PDB file of C-alpha atoms in Angstrom:
ATOM      1  CA  MET A   1       9.546 -19.663  -3.024  1.00  0.00           C
ATOM      2  CA  LYS A   2       7.912 -19.815  -6.089  1.00  0.00           C
ATOM      3  CA  ILE A   3       6.711 -15.684  -6.264  1.00  0.00           C
ATOM      4  CA  VAL A   4       4.847 -13.497  -8.568  1.00  0.00           C
ATOM      5  CA  VAL A   5       4.840  -9.516  -8.036  1.00  0.00           C
ATOM      6  CA  ILE A   6       2.292  -7.766 -10.163  1.00  0.00           C
ATOM      7  CA  GLY A   7       3.543  -3.906 -10.594  1.00  0.00           C
ATOM      8  CA  ALA A   8       7.119  -3.279 -11.459  1.00  0.00           C
ATOM      9  CA  GLY A   9       6.615   0.413 -10.114  1.00  0.00           C
ATOM     10  CA  ALA A  10       9.268   1.378  -7.456  1.00  0.00           C
ATOM     11  CA  MET A  11       8.301  -1.139  -4.515  1.00  0.00           C
ATOM     12  CA  GLY A  12       7.145  -3.753  -6.830  1.00  0.00           C
ATOM     13  CA  SER A  13      11.159  -3.604  -8.512  1.00  0.00           C
ATOM     14  CA  ILE A  14      12.227  -3.752  -4.993  1.00  0.00           C
ATOM     15  CA  TYR A  15      10.794  -6.621  -3.406  1.00  0.00           C
ATOM     16  CA  GLY A  16      11.238  -8.403  -6.783  1.00  0.00           C
ATOM     17  CA  GLY A  17      14.670  -7.493  -7.288  1.00  0.00           C
ATOM     18  CA  HIS A  18      15.654  -8.400  -3.555  1.00  0.00           C
ATOM     19  CA  LEU A  19      13.274 -11.572  -3.540  1.00  0.00           C
ATOM     20  CA  SER A  20      15.060 -13.078  -6.519  1.00  0.00           C
ATOM     21  CA  LEU A  21      18.564 -13.690  -4.826  1.00  0.00           C
ATOM     22  CA  ASN A  22      16.943 -16.443  -3.194  1.00  0.00           C
ATOM     23  CA  ASN A  23      13.415 -17.352  -4.947  1.00  0.00           C
ATOM     24  CA  GLU A  24      11.872 -18.067  -7.905  1.00  0.00           C
ATOM     25  CA  VAL A  25      10.435 -14.771  -8.778  1.00  0.00           C
ATOM     26  CA  PHE A  26       8.632 -13.392 -11.550  1.00  0.00           C
ATOM     27  CA  ILE A  27       7.490  -9.692 -12.242  1.00  0.00           C
ATOM     28  CA  VAL A  28       4.283  -8.868 -14.126  1.00  0.00           C
ATOM     29  CA  ASP A  29       3.994  -5.633 -15.767  1.00  0.00           C
ATOM     30  CA  THR A  30       1.797  -4.180 -18.508  1.00  0.00           C
ATOM     31  CA  ASN A  31       5.210  -2.034 -19.835  1.00  0.00           C
ATOM     32  CA  LYS A  32       6.793  -3.660 -22.824  1.00  0.00           C
ATOM     33  CA  SER A  33       9.555  -0.953 -22.260  1.00  0.00           C
ATOM     34  CA  ILE A  34       9.912  -2.026 -18.578  1.00  0.00           C
ATOM     35  CA  VAL A  35       9.696  -5.975 -19.093  1.00  0.00           C
ATOM     36  CA  ASP A  36      12.305  -5.952 -21.938  1.00  0.00           C
ATOM     37  CA  LYS A  37      14.588  -4.108 -19.820  1.00  0.00           C
ATOM     38  CA  ILE A  38      14.730  -6.175 -16.792  1.00  0.00           C
ATOM     39  CA  ASN A  39      14.922  -9.242 -18.888  1.00  0.00           C
ATOM     40  CA  THR A  40      17.972  -7.736 -21.166  1.00  0.00           C
ATOM     41  CA  GLU A  41      19.941  -5.655 -18.910  1.00  0.00           C
ATOM     42  CA  GLY A  42      18.776  -6.732 -15.144  1.00  0.00           C
ATOM     43  CA  LEU A  43      16.670  -4.568 -12.949  1.00  0.00           C
ATOM     44  CA  ARG A  44      18.823  -2.120 -11.794  1.00  0.00           C
ATOM     45  CA  ILE A  45      18.456  -0.696  -8.206  1.00  0.00           C
ATOM     46  CA  ASP A  46      20.382   2.371  -6.504  1.00  0.00           C
ATOM     47  CA  GLU A  47      20.748   1.412  -3.076  1.00  0.00           C
ATOM     48  CA  ASP A  48      23.697   1.846  -0.154  1.00  0.00           C
ATOM     49  CA  GLY A  49      25.392   4.246  -2.051  1.00  0.00           C
ATOM     50  CA  THR A  50      25.521   1.742  -4.988  1.00  0.00           C
ATOM     51  CA  THR A  51      23.614   0.434  -8.362  1.00  0.00           C
ATOM     52  CA  ASN A  52      23.257  -3.347  -7.912  1.00  0.00           C
ATOM     53  CA  VAL A  53      21.841  -5.521 -10.718  1.00  0.00           C
ATOM     54  CA  TYR A  54      19.150  -8.351 -10.119  1.00  0.00           C
ATOM     55  CA  ARG A  55      17.898 -11.056 -12.356  1.00  0.00           C
ATOM     56  CA  PRO A  56      13.934 -12.009 -11.954  1.00  0.00           C
ATOM     57  CA  THR A  57      12.119 -12.613 -14.840  1.00  0.00           C
ATOM     58  CA  ALA A  58       9.558  -9.939 -16.099  1.00  0.00           C
ATOM     59  CA  VAL A  59       6.644 -11.057 -18.385  1.00  0.00           C
ATOM     60  CA  LEU A  60       3.961  -9.139 -19.698  1.00  0.00           C
ATOM     61  CA  SER A  61       1.391 -11.967 -18.888  1.00  0.00           C
ATOM     62  CA  THR A  62       1.269 -14.966 -16.656  1.00  0.00           C
ATOM     63  CA  GLU A  63      -0.481 -17.204 -19.079  1.00  0.00           C
ATOM     64  CA  GLY A  64       1.103 -21.038 -18.583  1.00  0.00           C
ATOM     65  CA  LEU A  65       2.566 -20.302 -15.312  1.00  0.00           C
ATOM     66  CA  GLU A  66       1.697 -22.608 -12.954  1.00  0.00           C
ATOM     67  CA  ASP A  67       0.219 -21.960  -9.292  1.00  0.00           C
ATOM     68  CA  VAL A  68       2.624 -20.162  -7.545  1.00  0.00           C
ATOM     69  CA  ASP A  69       3.143 -19.957  -3.785  1.00  0.00           C
ATOM     70  CA  LEU A  70       2.979 -16.036  -3.078  1.00  0.00           C
ATOM     71  CA  VAL A  71       1.078 -13.156  -4.866  1.00  0.00           C
ATOM     72  CA  ILE A  72       2.295  -9.677  -3.950  1.00  0.00           C
ATOM     73  CA  LEU A  73       0.010  -7.107  -5.099  1.00  0.00           C
ATOM     74  CA  PHE A  74       2.026  -4.073  -5.614  1.00  0.00           C
ATOM     75  CA  VAL A  75      -0.463  -2.408  -8.464  1.00  0.00           C
ATOM     76  CA  LYS A  76      -2.275   1.079  -7.400  1.00  0.00           C
ATOM     77  CA  ALA A  77      -5.302  -0.037  -5.301  1.00  0.00           C
ATOM     78  CA  ILE A  78      -7.601   0.691  -7.965  1.00  0.00           C
ATOM     79  CA  PHE A  79      -6.236  -1.680 -10.482  1.00  0.00           C
ATOM     80  CA  SER A  80      -6.107  -4.171  -7.985  1.00  0.00           C
ATOM     81  CA  ARG A  81      -9.433  -6.356  -9.467  1.00  0.00           C
ATOM     82  CA  ALA A  82      -8.192  -5.638 -12.775  1.00  0.00           C
ATOM     83  CA  ALA A  83      -4.435  -6.914 -11.946  1.00  0.00           C
ATOM     84  CA  LEU A  84      -6.156 -10.230 -10.164  1.00  0.00           C
ATOM     85  CA  GLU A  85      -8.718 -11.325 -12.674  1.00  0.00           C
ATOM     86  CA  GLY A  86      -6.219 -10.877 -15.278  1.00  0.00           C
ATOM     87  CA  ASN A  87      -3.720 -13.493 -13.543  1.00  0.00           C
ATOM     88  CA  ARG A  88      -6.603 -15.200 -12.191  1.00  0.00           C
ATOM     89  CA  GLN A  89      -4.756 -18.537 -13.738  1.00  0.00           C
ATOM     90  CA  ILE A  90      -1.583 -18.848 -11.379  1.00  0.00           C
ATOM     91  CA  ILE A  91      -3.980 -18.615  -8.080  1.00  0.00           C
ATOM     92  CA  GLY A  92      -3.680 -22.313  -7.137  1.00  0.00           C
ATOM     93  CA  PRO A  93      -5.423 -23.861  -3.840  1.00  0.00           C
ATOM     94  CA  HIS A  94      -2.437 -23.519  -2.012  1.00  0.00           C
ATOM     95  CA  THR A  95      -1.463 -19.570  -3.007  1.00  0.00           C
ATOM     96  CA  ARG A  96      -1.401 -17.003  -0.660  1.00  0.00           C
ATOM     97  CA  LEU A  97      -1.827 -13.146  -1.865  1.00  0.00           C
ATOM     98  CA  LEU A  98      -0.224 -10.595   0.186  1.00  0.00           C
ATOM     99  CA  THR A  99      -0.831  -6.688  -0.044  1.00  0.00           C
ATOM    100  CA  LEU A 100       1.566  -3.835   1.624  1.00  0.00           C
ATOM    101  CA  GLN A 101      -0.677  -1.564  -0.567  1.00  0.00           C
ATOM    102  CA  ASN A 102      -1.302   2.109   0.978  1.00  0.00           C
ATOM    103  CA  GLY A 103      -4.803   2.280   2.877  1.00  0.00           C
ATOM    104  CA  ALA A 104      -7.136  -0.431   4.701  1.00  0.00           C
ATOM    105  CA  GLY A 105     -10.023  -3.059   3.500  1.00  0.00           C
ATOM    106  CA  HIS A 106      -7.459  -4.404   0.704  1.00  0.00           C
ATOM    107  CA  GLU A 107      -8.415  -7.955   2.210  1.00  0.00           C
ATOM    108  CA  ASP A 108     -12.380  -7.263   1.205  1.00  0.00           C
ATOM    109  CA  LEU A 109     -10.928  -8.049  -2.574  1.00  0.00           C
ATOM    110  CA  LEU A 110      -8.367 -10.334  -1.980  1.00  0.00           C
ATOM    111  CA  LYS A 111     -10.656 -12.690  -0.065  1.00  0.00           C
ATOM    112  CA  GLU A 112     -12.918 -12.595  -3.813  1.00  0.00           C
ATOM    113  CA  PHE A 113      -9.385 -14.341  -5.181  1.00  0.00           C
ATOM    114  CA  VAL A 114      -8.904 -16.978  -2.313  1.00  0.00           C
ATOM    115  CA  PRO A 115      -9.731 -18.464   1.262  1.00  0.00           C
ATOM    116  CA  GLU A 116      -9.978 -15.906   4.099  1.00  0.00           C
ATOM    117  CA  GLU A 117      -6.827 -17.746   5.328  1.00  0.00           C
ATOM    118  CA  HIS A 118      -5.011 -17.278   2.794  1.00  0.00           C
ATOM    119  CA  VAL A 119      -4.911 -13.230   3.127  1.00  0.00           C
ATOM    120  CA  VAL A 120      -1.918 -11.700   4.024  1.00  0.00           C
ATOM    121  CA  ILE A 121      -2.340  -7.935   4.712  1.00  0.00           C
ATOM    122  CA  GLY A 122       0.542  -5.539   6.213  1.00  0.00           C
ATOM    123  CA  THR A 123       2.872  -2.538   6.023  1.00  0.00           C
ATOM    124  CA  THR A 124       6.186  -1.736   4.856  1.00  0.00           C
ATOM    125  CA  GLU A 125       8.224   0.915   5.801  1.00  0.00           C
ATOM    126  CA  ASP A 126      10.545   0.755   2.751  1.00  0.00           C
ATOM    127  CA  ASN A 127      10.107   3.489   0.282  1.00  0.00           C
ATOM    128  CA  GLY A 128      11.740   4.301  -3.688  1.00  0.00           C
ATOM    129  CA  ALA A 129      11.208   6.102  -6.489  1.00  0.00           C
ATOM    130  CA  VAL A 130      11.163   4.924 -10.571  1.00  0.00           C
ATOM    131  CA  LEU A 131      13.891   6.567 -12.053  1.00  0.00           C
ATOM    132  CA  GLU A 132      13.827   5.366 -15.792  1.00  0.00           C
ATOM    133  CA  PRO A 133      12.372   1.773 -17.072  1.00  0.00           C
ATOM    134  CA  GLY A 134      13.948  -0.812 -15.161  1.00  0.00           C
ATOM    135  CA  HIS A 135      15.683   1.382 -12.815  1.00  0.00           C
ATOM    136  CA  VAL A 136      14.717   2.455  -9.506  1.00  0.00           C
ATOM    137  CA  ARG A 137      16.063   4.063  -6.618  1.00  0.00           C
ATOM    138  CA  ARG A 138      15.629   2.612  -2.778  1.00  0.00           C
ATOM    139  CA  GLY A 139      15.164   5.853  -0.696  1.00  0.00           C
ATOM    140  CA  GLY A 140      15.266   3.745   2.682  1.00  0.00           C
ATOM    141  CA  THR A 141      14.815   0.561   4.487  1.00  0.00           C
ATOM    142  CA  GLY A 142      12.442  -0.404   7.265  1.00  0.00           C
ATOM    143  CA  ARG A 143      10.323  -3.436   8.707  1.00  0.00           C
ATOM    144  CA  THR A 144       7.925  -5.529   6.569  1.00  0.00           C
ATOM    145  CA  ASN A 145       4.806  -6.277   8.892  1.00  0.00           C
ATOM    146  CA  VAL A 146       2.767  -8.905   8.282  1.00  0.00           C
ATOM    147  CA  GLY A 147      -0.497 -10.817   9.470  1.00  0.00           C
ATOM    148  CA  LEU A 148      -3.016 -12.954   9.276  1.00  0.00           C
ATOM    149  CA  LEU A 149      -6.981 -12.470   9.283  1.00  0.00           C
ATOM    150  CA  THR A 150      -7.147 -15.964  10.574  1.00  0.00           C
ATOM    151  CA  GLU A 151      -4.827 -18.399  12.786  1.00  0.00           C
ATOM    152  CA  ASP A 152      -1.728 -19.146  11.058  1.00  0.00           C
ATOM    153  CA  GLN A 153      -2.879 -22.856  10.852  1.00  0.00           C
ATOM    154  CA  ASP A 154      -0.260 -23.951   8.490  1.00  0.00           C
ATOM    155  CA  GLY A 155       2.451 -22.298   9.826  1.00  0.00           C
ATOM    156  CA  PHE A 156       2.905 -19.874   6.437  1.00  0.00           C
ATOM    157  CA  LEU A 157       4.538 -16.711   8.009  1.00  0.00           C
ATOM    158  CA  PRO A 158       7.419 -17.624   9.463  1.00  0.00           C
ATOM    159  CA  LEU A 159       8.450 -19.691   5.899  1.00  0.00           C
ATOM    160  CA  LEU A 160       7.357 -16.085   4.476  1.00  0.00           C
ATOM    161  CA  ARG A 161       9.277 -14.357   6.958  1.00  0.00           C
ATOM    162  CA  ASN A 162      12.418 -16.491   6.114  1.00  0.00           C
ATOM    163  CA  ALA A 163      12.194 -16.403   2.557  1.00  0.00           C
ATOM    164  CA  PHE A 164      12.091 -12.426   2.930  1.00  0.00           C
ATOM    165  CA  ASP A 165      14.642 -12.147   5.356  1.00  0.00           C
ATOM    166  CA  SER A 166      17.217 -14.032   3.423  1.00  0.00           C
ATOM    167  CA  CYS A 167      16.479 -11.626   0.257  1.00  0.00           C
ATOM    168  CA  GLY A 168      17.883  -8.448   2.854  1.00  0.00           C
ATOM    169  CA  PHE A 169      14.331  -7.633   4.423  1.00  0.00           C
ATOM    170  CA  GLN A 170      13.168  -7.241   8.013  1.00  0.00           C
ATOM    171  CA  VAL A 171      10.019  -9.232   8.377  1.00  0.00           C
ATOM    172  CA  ARG A 172       7.778  -8.544  11.549  1.00  0.00           C
ATOM    173  CA  ILE A 173       5.023 -11.151  12.121  1.00  0.00           C
ATOM    174  CA  HIS A 174       2.318  -9.799  14.204  1.00  0.00           C
ATOM    175  CA  ASP A 175      -1.130 -10.879  15.607  1.00  0.00           C
ATOM    176  CA  ARG A 176      -3.105  -7.404  15.302  1.00  0.00           C
ATOM    177  CA  ILE A 177      -1.819  -6.487  12.072  1.00  0.00           C
ATOM    178  CA  GLN A 178      -5.068  -4.118  11.625  1.00  0.00           C
ATOM    179  CA  GLN A 179      -3.672  -1.932  14.349  1.00  0.00           C
ATOM    180  CA  LEU A 180      -0.648  -1.186  12.372  1.00  0.00           C
ATOM    181  CA  ILE A 181      -2.437  -0.594   9.081  1.00  0.00           C
ATOM    182  CA  TRP A 182      -4.713   1.781  11.138  1.00  0.00           C
ATOM    183  CA  ASP A 183      -1.834   3.552  12.808  1.00  0.00           C
ATOM    184  CA  LYS A 184      -0.386   4.179   9.303  1.00  0.00           C
ATOM    185  CA  LEU A 185      -4.166   5.151   7.916  1.00  0.00           C
ATOM    186  CA  PHE A 186      -4.654   7.902  10.280  1.00  0.00           C
ATOM    187  CA  THR A 187      -2.238  10.187   8.942  1.00  0.00           C
ATOM    188  CA  ASN A 188      -3.527   9.491   5.451  1.00  0.00           C
ATOM    189  CA  VAL A 189      -7.272  10.045   5.796  1.00  0.00           C
ATOM    190  CA  SER A 190      -5.969  13.114   7.562  1.00  0.00           C
ATOM    191  CA  LEU A 191      -3.118  14.967   6.621  1.00  0.00           C
ATOM    192  CA  SER A 192      -2.946  13.304   3.116  1.00  0.00           C
ATOM    193  CA  ALA A 193      -6.833  13.974   2.115  1.00  0.00           C
ATOM    194  CA  VAL A 194      -6.678  17.301   3.203  1.00  0.00           C
ATOM    195  CA  THR A 195      -3.675  18.370   1.230  1.00  0.00           C
ATOM    196  CA  GLY A 196      -5.409  16.723  -1.884  1.00  0.00           C
ATOM    197  CA  VAL A 197      -8.657  18.792  -1.536  1.00  0.00           C
ATOM    198  CA  LEU A 198      -6.700  22.166  -0.521  1.00  0.00           C
ATOM    199  CA  GLN A 199      -3.736  21.374  -3.060  1.00  0.00           C
ATOM    200  CA  VAL A 200      -1.104  22.780  -0.348  1.00  0.00           C
ATOM    201  CA  ASP A 201       2.266  21.526   0.854  1.00  0.00           C
ATOM    202  CA  MET A 202       2.018  18.976   3.832  1.00  0.00           C
ATOM    203  CA  GLY A 203       3.118  21.643   6.487  1.00  0.00           C
ATOM    204  CA  TYR A 204       0.316  24.300   5.121  1.00  0.00           C
ATOM    205  CA  ILE A 205      -2.107  21.782   7.229  1.00  0.00           C
ATOM    206  CA  ALA A 206      -0.947  22.442  10.866  1.00  0.00           C
ATOM    207  CA  ALA A 207       0.014  26.054  10.000  1.00  0.00           C
ATOM    208  CA  ASN A 208      -3.432  27.318   9.349  1.00  0.00           C
ATOM    209  CA  GLU A 209      -6.167  27.050  11.547  1.00  0.00           C
ATOM    210  CA  TYR A 210      -9.141  26.077   9.269  1.00  0.00           C
ATOM    211  CA  ALA A 211      -7.041  23.244   7.457  1.00  0.00           C
ATOM    212  CA  TRP A 212      -6.128  22.079  11.259  1.00  0.00           C
ATOM    213  CA  LYS A 213      -9.789  22.040  12.618  1.00  0.00           C
ATOM    214  CA  MET A 214     -10.626  19.902   9.412  1.00  0.00           C
ATOM    215  CA  THR A 215      -7.705  17.491   9.897  1.00  0.00           C
ATOM    216  CA  VAL A 216      -8.807  16.994  13.795  1.00  0.00           C
ATOM    217  CA  LYS A 217     -12.290  16.327  12.870  1.00  0.00           C
ATOM    218  CA  LEU A 218     -11.142  13.326  10.736  1.00  0.00           C
ATOM    219  CA  ILE A 219      -8.923  12.384  12.707  1.00  0.00           C
ATOM    220  CA  HIS A 220     -11.592  12.505  15.629  1.00  0.00           C
ATOM    221  CA  GLU A 221     -14.322  10.562  13.021  1.00  0.00           C
ATOM    222  CA  ALA A 222     -11.436   7.648  12.096  1.00  0.00           C
ATOM    223  CA  VAL A 223     -10.615   6.890  15.739  1.00  0.00           C
ATOM    224  CA  LEU A 224     -14.228   6.718  16.661  1.00  0.00           C
ATOM    225  CA  THR A 225     -14.561   4.156  13.546  1.00  0.00           C
ATOM    226  CA  ALA A 226     -11.137   2.317  14.898  1.00  0.00           C
ATOM    227  CA  ARG A 227     -12.148   1.971  18.294  1.00  0.00           C
ATOM    228  CA  ALA A 228     -15.847  -0.173  17.113  1.00  0.00           C
ATOM    229  CA  LEU A 229     -13.373  -2.107  15.493  1.00  0.00           C
ATOM    230  CA  GLY A 230     -11.445  -3.273  18.713  1.00  0.00           C
ATOM    231  CA  LEU A 231      -8.507  -1.604  18.198  1.00  0.00           C
ATOM    232  CA  GLU A 232      -6.616   0.767  20.487  1.00  0.00           C
ATOM    233  CA  CYS A 233      -5.873   4.572  19.682  1.00  0.00           C
ATOM    234  CA  ASP A 234      -4.759   6.838  21.628  1.00  0.00           C
ATOM    235  CA  GLU A 235      -6.463  10.187  20.045  1.00  0.00           C
ATOM    236  CA  GLU A 236      -4.244  13.005  21.514  1.00  0.00           C
ATOM    237  CA  ALA A 237      -1.160  10.901  20.270  1.00  0.00           C
ATOM    238  CA  ILE A 238      -2.550  10.325  16.950  1.00  0.00           C
ATOM    239  CA  THR A 239      -3.314  14.163  16.671  1.00  0.00           C
ATOM    240  CA  GLU A 240       0.279  15.533  17.922  1.00  0.00           C
ATOM    241  CA  LYS A 241       1.574  12.691  15.384  1.00  0.00           C
ATOM    242  CA  VAL A 242      -0.163  14.064  12.489  1.00  0.00           C
ATOM    243  CA  ARG A 243       0.484  17.769  13.306  1.00  0.00           C
ATOM    244  CA  MET A 244       4.244  16.974  13.787  1.00  0.00           C
ATOM    245  CA  THR A 245       4.344  14.909  10.538  1.00  0.00           C
ATOM    246  CA  SER A 246       3.567  18.647   8.884  1.00  0.00           C
ATOM    247  CA  VAL A 247       5.733  20.538  10.834  1.00  0.00           C
ATOM    248  CA  ASN A 248       8.306  18.360   9.618  1.00  0.00           C
ATOM    249  CA  ASN A 249       7.648  18.176   6.205  1.00  0.00           C
ATOM    250  CA  PRO A 250       6.798  21.870   5.361  1.00  0.00           C
ATOM    251  CA  ALA A 251       7.090  21.595   1.516  1.00  0.00           C
ATOM    252  CA  GLY A 252       5.883  17.136   1.553  1.00  0.00           C
ATOM    253  CA  CYS A 253       3.698  16.287  -0.866  1.00  0.00           C
ATOM    254  CA  THR A 254       1.013  13.626  -0.590  1.00  0.00           C
ATOM    255  CA  SER A 255       0.286  10.886  -2.984  1.00  0.00           C
ATOM    256  CA  ILE A 256      -3.290  12.072  -2.739  1.00  0.00           C
ATOM    257  CA  ARG A 257      -2.219  15.626  -3.812  1.00  0.00           C
ATOM    258  CA  ALA A 258       0.253  14.611  -6.402  1.00  0.00           C
ATOM    259  CA  ASP A 259      -2.285  12.327  -8.134  1.00  0.00           C
ATOM    260  CA  LEU A 260      -4.988  15.261  -8.619  1.00  0.00           C
ATOM    261  CA  ARG A 261      -2.037  17.916  -9.298  1.00  0.00           C
ATOM    262  CA  ASP A 262      -1.144  15.439 -12.295  1.00  0.00           C
ATOM    263  CA  GLY A 263      -4.510  14.511 -13.445  1.00  0.00           C
ATOM    264  CA  ARG A 264      -4.502  10.965 -12.427  1.00  0.00           C
ATOM    265  CA  LYS A 265      -7.157   8.856 -10.185  1.00  0.00           C
ATOM    266  CA  THR A 266      -6.257   8.586  -6.394  1.00  0.00           C
ATOM    267  CA  GLU A 267      -6.338   5.555  -3.991  1.00  0.00           C
ATOM    268  CA  VAL A 268      -8.847   7.611  -1.654  1.00  0.00           C
ATOM    269  CA  ASP A 269     -11.248   4.805  -2.002  1.00  0.00           C
ATOM    270  CA  THR A 270      -8.715   2.464   0.229  1.00  0.00           C
ATOM    271  CA  ILE A 271      -7.691   5.701   2.168  1.00  0.00           C
ATOM    272  CA  SER A 272     -10.417   7.586   3.208  1.00  0.00           C
ATOM    273  CA  GLY A 273     -12.751   5.419   1.465  1.00  0.00           C
ATOM    274  CA  ALA A 274     -11.837   2.664   4.370  1.00  0.00           C
ATOM    275  CA  VAL A 275     -13.000   4.577   7.073  1.00  0.00           C
ATOM    276  CA  LEU A 276     -16.743   4.978   5.337  1.00  0.00           C
ATOM    277  CA  ARG A 277     -16.701   1.474   4.756  1.00  0.00           C
ATOM    278  CA  ALA A 278     -15.621   0.382   8.244  1.00  0.00           C
ATOM    279  CA  ALA A 279     -17.897   3.066   9.709  1.00  0.00           C
ATOM    280  CA  ALA A 280     -20.842   1.865   8.099  1.00  0.00           C
ATOM    281  CA  LYS A 281     -20.531  -2.074   9.161  1.00  0.00           C
ATOM    282  CA  CYS A 282     -20.072  -0.221  12.789  1.00  0.00           C
ATOM    283  CA  GLY A 283     -23.449   1.654  12.421  1.00  0.00           C
ATOM    284  CA  LEU A 284     -21.577   5.207  12.312  1.00  0.00           C
ATOM    285  CA  GLU A 285     -21.897   8.138  10.852  1.00  0.00           C
ATOM    286  CA  VAL A 286     -18.359   9.895   9.872  1.00  0.00           C
ATOM    287  CA  PRO A 287     -19.933  12.816   7.579  1.00  0.00           C
ATOM    288  CA  THR A 288     -16.289  14.479   7.482  1.00  0.00           C
ATOM    289  CA  HIS A 289     -14.999  11.405   5.265  1.00  0.00           C
ATOM    290  CA  GLU A 290     -17.876  11.246   3.519  1.00  0.00           C
ATOM    291  CA  LEU A 291     -17.511  15.089   2.079  1.00  0.00           C
ATOM    292  CA  ILE A 292     -14.071  14.350   1.433  1.00  0.00           C
ATOM    293  CA  VAL A 293     -13.916  11.442  -0.476  1.00  0.00           C
ATOM    294  CA  ASN A 294     -17.161  13.337  -2.356  1.00  0.00           C
ATOM    295  CA  MET A 295     -14.738  16.427  -2.887  1.00  0.00           C
ATOM    296  CA  VAL A 296     -11.538  14.219  -4.251  1.00  0.00           C
ATOM    297  CA  HIS A 297     -13.816  12.203  -6.832  1.00  0.00           C
ATOM    298  CA  ALA A 298     -15.316  15.415  -7.544  1.00  0.00           C
ATOM    299  CA  LEU A 299     -12.228  16.921  -8.476  1.00  0.00           C
ATOM    300  CA  GLU A 300     -10.939  13.999 -10.687  1.00  0.00           C
ATOM    301  CA  GLY A 301     -14.109  14.464 -12.611  1.00  0.00           C
ATOM    302  CA  ARG A 302     -12.736  17.831 -13.135  1.00  0.00           C
ATOM    303  CA  ASN A 303      -9.618  16.629 -14.555  1.00  0.00           C
ATOM    304  CA  GLN A 304     -11.098  14.289 -16.964  1.00  0.00           C
ATOM    305  CA  GLN A 305     -13.127  17.276 -18.483  1.00  0.00           C
ATOM    306  CA  LYS A 306      -9.652  19.273 -19.016  1.00  0.00           C
TER     307      LYS A 306
END
């Protein structure tokens, strides 16, 4: 496959590096130091107790590249539109767009660039961290879950699975991929959102009765929305899973909390905001989620004034 990975952060590097073993891979990033480092020294990934070097082609721009088979989006969701607009020329009539980004609702944007049947959405259980330009750590491995919004009439997903699995991934194809995305979303729209607003560790949520009441309310609204979308949800089981995540990670720091703490814009619009948009489509009101989204944006505004 001819693959373009947009974003050379931890996950983009992990996928771009491994996929370059058996595919023609280009990693696009706006950071020249990262691009230069990958092209001169290779992409280094610490994994399984050693440092492996991979050789994808890193570029600052995709100008001159012909349309490709697959584009994988690995930028923060707030940069997705700009990333796709800036690389529109590589998207041809047969190109598929794949997002494994956190949150939900990414397909609405992707459908502005390709037909609905060419949008692939999913989740990844891999994780990693950037150590320095062109050097990342793969912290853990797991399944890459993918699915389509429509029927796979062209048999693309088995081709994707073979291409990925031959490079060390574990792809699982799902007929109801939205179920998996929302299963992951429940934790983010409750635990992540509340720790961000309160600026506390994950363990604080289950330990403080008021923080926990807010979290339970967010879970309830998200469950009602998911059910309205036709998804299956066991609210009691979801609530207990979130509680145990808090208990088992007392010093854990969520992405929304870290972004607010460090003065960065958050991905709240594709996390809690995804519930807002889905609820609106279903004619539901989710006032707690609306409050959380407004509070996060208010905190972002305060950070910009400092």
